[in-house]
């Protein structure tokens, strides 16, 4: 049918709410599990308001920062963690991790296909970025996924005497593939380490935190990294990233982040710690709100005849939802409608443009409190076939629902899709 009236859209909304209810119930049990884990970590570390005071200058003896890092380590099943406003983004946290543990002559093996766009220049797979891993004599071998699954046999065969780090990207990022579940990651790590126990397994954990009941270190990973303006910041953190894992590796990363010898001991937290703690406390809830939003987005766009991935009823291990549009125009219109339904900058219109670190023009709809925050509702993607917009985040499910209904109306008005 051709959708012409708001009532018809409302009927579809109601149907989708009913169809998603059982899945939402399952998500709430994950939320409860993770909320308990975080709560208990706070209690174990005896967090008090004195931990929020922060530090200035060198940031020596910042016991609030140390307590925060012990809470992160506990929740993520790691020995140690770095949680810092000086880690400026996910890309930066991953960069510090890789440069922290790799040395000239080593090989990095990425076993989940091409890494996230911004990492290609970090590694030296693209561009002439001076200071890439390649520039420092660290090579990278990319092993593609086989049927969207880690090709463990091939990985085991291709490991050479110089291979030092195995990298796994948990989330799909800007790719059109599945995200990888903790169970799959556990199995791959076990098989690879049986043959090559000396390898360091690094996980790009961006967008994955609190989506499942376990985190990668609990499944055998040695080192993980992510962004605080995604899931673990709970929407409150203004800037930052984290690295967690084996104590010796986290120490090496700290030497890279600050300076050899100084490591974790320095790093002023200024006035940020209260939000770091509170955001982490809220993160299990906010992540599930975003996840509900993603599932709703899949269901509604599918009803509109578009191609969402994953489908609304597929198992998930990240908060990213992609939707394929028929053309660039439709994709741009959709993202503009999301912007229009945002709390911040609803009056501005986003257009595709060049972005540092990205190869194609990118459109970014993000009416967010924190610049670039993708735990807040955002819709973006490189403008290239198959015109895939990546939609993620949402501090509250109801906001995502309103924004999606708004976008559906905008597309239907222009008669670019039929229901
Ligand atoms: C977002 C993301 C990154 C990079 O994080 P930024 O904070 O945007 O730099 C890296 N990997 C994956 C899988 C991501 O989703």
Tab-separated table of N, CA, C and O and ligand atoms in Angstrom, residues 88-94 110 115-119 169-174 177 204-207 226-230 240 318 320 358 372 374, ligand 1:
chain	number	residue	atom	x	y	z
A	88	UNK	N	41.672	10.625	22.915
A	88	UNK	CA	40.700	11.564	22.345
A	88	UNK	C	39.550	10.939	21.585
A	88	UNK	O	38.554	11.592	21.304
A	89	UNK	N	39.706	9.697	21.205
A	89	UNK	CA	38.650	9.034	20.428
A	89	UNK	C	38.944	7.551	20.410
A	89	UNK	O	39.984	7.105	20.892
A	90	UNK	N	38.050	6.802	19.802
A	90	UNK	CA	38.289	5.375	19.629
A	90	UNK	C	39.523	5.143	18.780
A	90	UNK	O	40.370	4.305	19.109
A	91	UNK	N	39.623	5.899	17.703
A	91	UNK	CA	40.786	5.762	16.818
A	91	UNK	C	42.077	6.000	17.596
A	91	UNK	O	43.056	5.270	17.428
A	92	UNK	N	42.073	7.003	18.457
A	92	UNK	CA	43.274	7.308	19.222
A	92	UNK	C	43.586	6.183	20.214
A	92	UNK	O	44.742	5.773	20.353
A	93	UNK	N	42.561	5.672	20.887
A	93	UNK	CA	42.776	4.586	21.862
A	93	UNK	C	43.342	3.346	21.152
A	93	UNK	O	44.254	2.691	21.671
A	94	UNK	N	42.831	3.058	19.969
A	94	UNK	CA	43.319	1.892	19.213
A	94	UNK	C	44.747	2.153	18.727
A	94	UNK	O	45.614	1.271	18.790
A	110	UNK	N	45.245	-8.479	11.000
A	110	UNK	CA	43.841	-8.113	11.199
A	110	UNK	C	43.002	-9.244	10.651
A	110	UNK	O	43.023	-9.503	9.446
A	115	UNK	N	40.092	-3.157	8.326
A	115	UNK	CA	39.691	-2.470	9.549
A	115	UNK	C	38.878	-1.211	9.254
A	115	UNK	O	38.807	-0.759	8.115
A	116	UNK	N	38.296	-0.684	10.297
A	116	UNK	CA	37.528	0.569	10.272
A	116	UNK	C	38.294	1.659	9.507
A	116	UNK	O	39.513	1.777	9.640
A	117	UNK	N	37.569	2.427	8.730
A	117	UNK	CA	38.164	3.432	7.822
A	117	UNK	C	39.328	4.231	8.417
A	117	UNK	O	40.390	4.329	7.814
A	118	UNK	N	39.115	4.804	9.606
A	118	UNK	CA	40.135	5.709	10.145
A	118	UNK	C	41.422	4.960	10.499
A	118	UNK	O	42.485	5.571	10.609
A	119	UNK	N	41.329	3.634	10.677
A	119	UNK	CA	42.515	2.871	11.061
A	119	UNK	C	43.401	2.544	9.872
A	119	UNK	O	44.570	2.190	10.032
A	169	UNK	N	38.027	-6.879	15.030
A	169	UNK	CA	37.052	-5.793	15.172
A	169	UNK	C	35.703	-6.426	15.470
A	169	UNK	O	35.143	-7.136	14.649
A	170	UNK	N	35.205	-6.153	16.677
A	170	UNK	CA	33.956	-6.783	17.129
A	170	UNK	C	32.748	-6.248	16.359
A	170	UNK	O	31.896	-7.001	15.910
A	171	UNK	N	32.690	-4.949	16.229
A	171	UNK	CA	31.554	-4.317	15.564
A	171	UNK	C	31.755	-4.317	14.055
A	171	UNK	O	32.866	-4.455	13.560
A	172	UNK	N	30.691	-4.134	13.340
A	172	UNK	CA	30.804	-4.052	11.890
A	172	UNK	C	31.424	-2.740	11.448
A	172	UNK	O	31.955	-2.638	10.358
A	173	UNK	N	31.357	-1.709	12.310
A	173	UNK	CA	31.857	-0.397	11.904
A	173	UNK	C	31.119	0.075	10.664
A	173	UNK	O	29.893	-0.022	10.584
A	174	UNK	N	31.871	0.555	9.671
A	174	UNK	CA	31.258	1.037	8.433
A	174	UNK	C	31.289	-0.031	7.341
A	174	UNK	O	31.413	0.278	6.164
A	177	UNK	N	28.863	-6.103	7.089
A	177	UNK	CA	28.998	-7.480	7.558
A	177	UNK	C	28.346	-7.577	8.934
A	177	UNK	O	27.945	-6.585	9.510
A	204	UNK	N	39.213	-4.403	18.889
A	204	UNK	CA	38.571	-3.092	18.730
A	204	UNK	C	37.143	-3.298	19.246
A	204	UNK	O	36.314	-3.911	18.593
A	205	UNK	N	36.899	-2.790	20.464
A	205	UNK	CA	35.633	-3.074	21.159
A	205	UNK	C	34.593	-1.964	20.951
A	205	UNK	O	33.547	-1.964	21.600
A	206	UNK	N	34.872	-1.025	20.067
A	206	UNK	CA	33.958	0.100	19.828
A	206	UNK	C	32.544	-0.385	19.514
A	206	UNK	O	32.376	-1.274	18.683
A	207	UNK	N	31.582	0.196	20.166
A	207	UNK	CA	30.158	-0.091	19.980
A	207	UNK	C	29.699	-1.415	20.581
A	207	UNK	O	28.514	-1.732	20.539
A	226	UNK	N	38.372	1.266	23.290
A	226	UNK	CA	37.114	1.832	22.812
A	226	UNK	C	37.000	3.310	23.154
A	226	UNK	O	37.923	3.899	23.746
A	227	UNK	N	35.885	3.867	22.773
A	227	UNK	CA	35.655	5.305	22.918
A	227	UNK	C	34.643	5.586	24.018
A	227	UNK	O	33.661	4.857	24.175
A	228	UNK	N	34.851	6.655	24.759
A	228	UNK	CA	33.913	7.029	25.820
A	228	UNK	C	32.762	7.885	25.306
A	228	UNK	O	31.848	8.208	26.071
A	229	UNK	N	32.802	8.282	24.040
A	229	UNK	CA	31.609	8.939	23.507
A	229	UNK	C	30.784	7.930	22.703
A	229	UNK	O	29.949	8.277	21.893
A	230	UNK	N	31.054	6.663	22.978
A	230	UNK	CA	30.173	5.580	22.549
A	230	UNK	C	29.642	4.915	23.837
A	230	UNK	O	29.557	5.585	24.870
A	240	UNK	N	36.967	11.170	25.694
A	240	UNK	CA	37.844	10.183	26.315
A	240	UNK	C	37.803	8.829	25.639
A	240	UNK	O	36.980	8.582	24.751
A	318	UNK	N	26.574	-5.433	18.696
A	318	UNK	CA	26.947	-4.015	18.714
A	318	UNK	C	25.670	-3.202	18.514
A	318	UNK	O	24.596	-3.762	18.295
A	320	UNK	N	25.209	-0.913	16.198
A	320	UNK	CA	25.137	-0.308	14.872
A	320	UNK	C	24.020	-0.944	14.037
A	320	UNK	O	23.895	-2.161	13.963
A	358	UNK	N	38.547	9.669	6.360
A	358	UNK	CA	37.603	8.900	5.536
A	358	UNK	C	37.879	9.128	4.051
A	358	UNK	O	38.173	10.255	3.632
A	372	UNK	N	30.057	14.685	17.915
A	372	UNK	CA	30.465	13.401	17.348
A	372	UNK	C	30.052	12.195	18.178
A	372	UNK	O	30.394	11.063	17.827
A	374	UNK	N	28.408	9.123	19.309
A	374	UNK	CA	27.540	8.202	18.596
A	374	UNK	C	26.838	7.223	19.539
A	374	UNK	O	26.246	6.251	19.104
B	1	LIG	C1	33.850	4.315	16.009
B	1	LIG	C2	34.780	3.228	15.724
B	1	LIG	C3	36.153	3.426	15.707
B	1	LIG	C4	36.791	4.771	15.858
B	1	LIG	O1	36.291	5.502	16.899
B	1	LIG	P1	36.293	7.106	16.834
B	1	LIG	O2	35.950	7.449	18.220
B	1	LIG	O3	35.247	7.500	15.855
B	1	LIG	O4	37.644	7.518	16.422
B	1	LIG	C5	36.971	2.335	15.488
B	1	LIG	N1	36.452	1.126	15.257
B	1	LIG	C6	35.134	0.904	15.236
B	1	LIG	C7	34.628	-0.474	14.967
B	1	LIG	C8	34.255	1.940	15.463
B	1	LIG	O5	32.950	1.714	15.456
